[in-house]
Amino acid sequence: GRWRGWRSLAAELPEPHAALAGRALAVVTWRRTHRWCGACRTELADVPGETARRCPACGLTGFLPLSVAVLVAITRPGRAGGPDELLLVRHAYGPTELWALVAGFVEAGESLEAAAHREVAEEVGLAIGRPTYVDSQPWAMSGPGTLLAGFTATVTDPAAEPVVDPRELTEARWFPVDALPAELPPAYSISRWLIDAVAGPH
Ligand SMILES: [Zn+2]
């Protein structure tokens, strides 16, 4: 046997094995980083049969937390009868060479749809219509227990141009869906599924 990173496993393993590898990584990371009771500092013990840890002294029980993030494939109608256009962005951190989608974590007290509206407004300064849910994907690369929820949405003002938040993005640009750049997210990622959903596979 040999050690493998989750990214390469996710790219090669068929389901359900890729999802199982992601879950294993999430559980191991969560157990390593949740050793002690946050209320009374006693060492936590696993709860048999559940993804939970319980304090033997005060009974506090903690479950593996899920962090939910939303991704939004934003489109606008093409000009002069041309094909629709898709907004792609380059992030200031992570795989900076890829043209990706606007994305961000859901805040406490926020719905998925509200998070989609907020992230689009914050990252590229655009207003969108009601987001349409497409798909979801557990994602082991952004910390333990990350769940990505993917949406498509149309801008409310087709003439509006993106204004990037330089802390998050280096670039944002409209691309005709039949002329997307080559540097797209990998085929096993929900980002790519969403891009294919609006542009068709290519
Ligand atoms: Zn305790």
PDB file of C-alpha atoms in Angstrom, residues 68-165:
ATOM      1  CA  VAL A  68     -21.835  24.275   3.968  1.00  0.00           C
ATOM      2  CA  ALA A  69     -20.616  26.363   1.059  1.00  0.00           C
ATOM      3  CA  VAL A  70     -22.516  27.522  -2.010  1.00  0.00           C
ATOM      4  CA  LEU A  71     -21.278  27.816  -5.591  1.00  0.00           C
ATOM      5  CA  VAL A  72     -23.123  29.846  -8.205  1.00  0.00           C
ATOM      6  CA  ALA A  73     -22.858  29.547 -11.998  1.00  0.00           C
ATOM      7  CA  ILE A  74     -24.022  33.010 -13.097  1.00  0.00           C
ATOM      8  CA  THR A  75     -25.218  33.573 -16.636  1.00  0.00           C
ATOM      9  CA  ARG A  76     -26.574  36.412 -18.756  1.00  0.00           C
ATOM     10  CA  PRO A  77     -28.249  36.384 -22.185  1.00  0.00           C
ATOM     11  CA  GLY A  78     -25.866  36.661 -25.123  1.00  0.00           C
ATOM     12  CA  ARG A  79     -25.602  39.951 -26.982  1.00  0.00           C
ATOM     13  CA  ALA A  80     -27.146  40.356 -30.445  1.00  0.00           C
ATOM     14  CA  GLY A  81     -28.614  36.861 -30.367  1.00  0.00           C
ATOM     15  CA  GLY A  82     -25.260  35.234 -29.508  1.00  0.00           C
ATOM     16  CA  PRO A  83     -24.857  32.384 -27.029  1.00  0.00           C
ATOM     17  CA  ASP A  84     -25.452  32.964 -23.311  1.00  0.00           C
ATOM     18  CA  GLU A  85     -22.465  34.123 -21.299  1.00  0.00           C
ATOM     19  CA  LEU A  86     -21.101  32.562 -18.093  1.00  0.00           C
ATOM     20  CA  LEU A  87     -19.264  34.521 -15.395  1.00  0.00           C
ATOM     21  CA  LEU A  88     -15.981  32.857 -14.399  1.00  0.00           C
ATOM     22  CA  VAL A  89     -13.567  34.108 -11.747  1.00  0.00           C
ATOM     23  CA  ARG A  90      -9.974  33.566 -10.714  1.00  0.00           C
ATOM     24  CA  HIS A  91      -9.368  33.285  -6.974  1.00  0.00           C
ATOM     25  CA  ALA A  92      -6.605  35.093  -5.106  1.00  0.00           C
ATOM     26  CA  TYR A  93      -5.709  31.867  -3.250  1.00  0.00           C
ATOM     27  CA  GLY A  94      -5.878  28.100  -3.899  1.00  0.00           C
ATOM     28  CA  PRO A  95      -5.647  26.991  -7.548  1.00  0.00           C
ATOM     29  CA  THR A  96      -5.270  30.550  -8.871  1.00  0.00           C
ATOM     30  CA  GLU A  97      -4.780  29.500 -12.506  1.00  0.00           C
ATOM     31  CA  LEU A  98      -8.277  28.001 -12.801  1.00  0.00           C
ATOM     32  CA  TRP A  99     -11.331  29.852 -14.051  1.00  0.00           C
ATOM     33  CA  ALA A 100     -13.858  28.931 -11.350  1.00  0.00           C
ATOM     34  CA  LEU A 101     -17.234  29.959  -9.936  1.00  0.00           C
ATOM     35  CA  VAL A 102     -18.233  32.429  -7.246  1.00  0.00           C
ATOM     36  CA  ALA A 103     -18.360  30.465  -3.986  1.00  0.00           C
ATOM     37  CA  GLY A 104     -18.382  30.929  -0.245  1.00  0.00           C
ATOM     38  CA  PHE A 105     -19.390  29.487   3.104  1.00  0.00           C
ATOM     39  CA  VAL A 106     -22.923  29.820   4.459  1.00  0.00           C
ATOM     40  CA  GLU A 107     -23.103  31.943   7.618  1.00  0.00           C
ATOM     41  CA  ALA A 108     -25.028  30.894  10.739  1.00  0.00           C
ATOM     42  CA  GLY A 109     -28.690  31.889  10.415  1.00  0.00           C
ATOM     43  CA  GLU A 110     -28.519  32.136   6.629  1.00  0.00           C
ATOM     44  CA  SER A 111     -30.373  30.080   3.999  1.00  0.00           C
ATOM     45  CA  LEU A 112     -28.473  28.594   1.046  1.00  0.00           C
ATOM     46  CA  GLU A 113     -30.210  31.051  -1.284  1.00  0.00           C
ATOM     47  CA  ALA A 114     -29.381  34.060   0.925  1.00  0.00           C
ATOM     48  CA  ALA A 115     -25.739  32.946   1.013  1.00  0.00           C
ATOM     49  CA  ALA A 116     -25.711  32.717  -2.797  1.00  0.00           C
ATOM     50  CA  HIS A 117     -27.081  36.279  -3.133  1.00  0.00           C
ATOM     51  CA  ARG A 118     -24.606  37.611  -0.541  1.00  0.00           C
ATOM     52  CA  GLU A 119     -21.521  35.889  -1.956  1.00  0.00           C
ATOM     53  CA  VAL A 120     -22.295  37.068  -5.501  1.00  0.00           C
ATOM     54  CA  ALA A 121     -22.805  40.639  -4.243  1.00  0.00           C
ATOM     55  CA  GLU A 122     -19.623  40.561  -2.145  1.00  0.00           C
ATOM     56  CA  GLU A 123     -17.284  38.889  -4.624  1.00  0.00           C
ATOM     57  CA  VAL A 124     -18.360  40.409  -7.952  1.00  0.00           C
ATOM     58  CA  GLY A 125     -20.839  43.176  -7.053  1.00  0.00           C
ATOM     59  CA  LEU A 126     -23.719  41.709  -9.078  1.00  0.00           C
ATOM     60  CA  ALA A 127     -27.393  41.105  -8.274  1.00  0.00           C
ATOM     61  CA  ILE A 128     -28.931  37.776  -9.328  1.00  0.00           C
ATOM     62  CA  GLY A 129     -32.453  36.390  -9.665  1.00  0.00           C
ATOM     63  CA  ARG A 130     -33.627  33.424  -7.605  1.00  0.00           C
ATOM     64  CA  PRO A 131     -30.857  30.762  -7.527  1.00  0.00           C
ATOM     65  CA  THR A 132     -31.832  27.338  -8.910  1.00  0.00           C
ATOM     66  CA  TYR A 133     -30.457  24.337  -7.018  1.00  0.00           C
ATOM     67  CA  VAL A 134     -28.572  21.841  -9.222  1.00  0.00           C
ATOM     68  CA  ASP A 135     -26.495  19.427  -7.152  1.00  0.00           C
ATOM     69  CA  SER A 136     -24.313  18.959  -4.047  1.00  0.00           C
ATOM     70  CA  GLN A 137     -20.953  17.342  -3.285  1.00  0.00           C
ATOM     71  CA  PRO A 138     -19.057  16.498  -0.078  1.00  0.00           C
ATOM     72  CA  TRP A 139     -15.636  18.122  -0.394  1.00  0.00           C
ATOM     73  CA  ALA A 140     -12.755  16.920   1.792  1.00  0.00           C
ATOM     74  CA  MET A 141     -10.237  19.548   0.694  1.00  0.00           C
ATOM     75  CA  SER A 142     -11.621  22.555   2.573  1.00  0.00           C
ATOM     76  CA  GLY A 143     -11.443  21.072   6.075  1.00  0.00           C
ATOM     77  CA  PRO A 144     -13.443  18.258   7.686  1.00  0.00           C
ATOM     78  CA  GLY A 145     -17.123  18.053   6.831  1.00  0.00           C
ATOM     79  CA  THR A 146     -17.475  20.532   3.975  1.00  0.00           C
ATOM     80  CA  LEU A 147     -20.616  20.157   1.848  1.00  0.00           C
ATOM     81  CA  LEU A 148     -20.841  22.127  -1.385  1.00  0.00           C
ATOM     82  CA  ALA A 149     -24.261  23.139  -2.745  1.00  0.00           C
ATOM     83  CA  GLY A 150     -24.348  24.213  -6.392  1.00  0.00           C
ATOM     84  CA  PHE A 151     -26.752  26.702  -7.970  1.00  0.00           C
ATOM     85  CA  THR A 152     -27.306  28.425 -11.277  1.00  0.00           C
ATOM     86  CA  ALA A 153     -28.616  31.980 -11.463  1.00  0.00           C
ATOM     87  CA  THR A 154     -29.143  34.779 -13.977  1.00  0.00           C
ATOM     88  CA  VAL A 155     -28.045  38.363 -13.380  1.00  0.00           C
ATOM     89  CA  THR A 156     -30.892  40.837 -12.941  1.00  0.00           C
ATOM     90  CA  ASP A 157     -29.140  43.484 -15.088  1.00  0.00           C
ATOM     91  CA  PRO A 158     -27.590  41.917 -18.226  1.00  0.00           C
ATOM     92  CA  ALA A 159     -25.544  45.081 -18.834  1.00  0.00           C
ATOM     93  CA  ALA A 160     -23.866  45.006 -15.402  1.00  0.00           C
ATOM     94  CA  GLU A 161     -20.158  44.251 -15.318  1.00  0.00           C
ATOM     95  CA  PRO A 162     -18.482  42.435 -12.378  1.00  0.00           C
ATOM     96  CA  VAL A 163     -16.494  44.416  -9.817  1.00  0.00           C
ATOM     97  CA  VAL A 164     -14.141  42.018  -8.009  1.00  0.00           C
ATOM     98  CA  ASP A 165     -13.343  41.988  -4.314  1.00  0.00           C
TER      99      ASP A 165
END
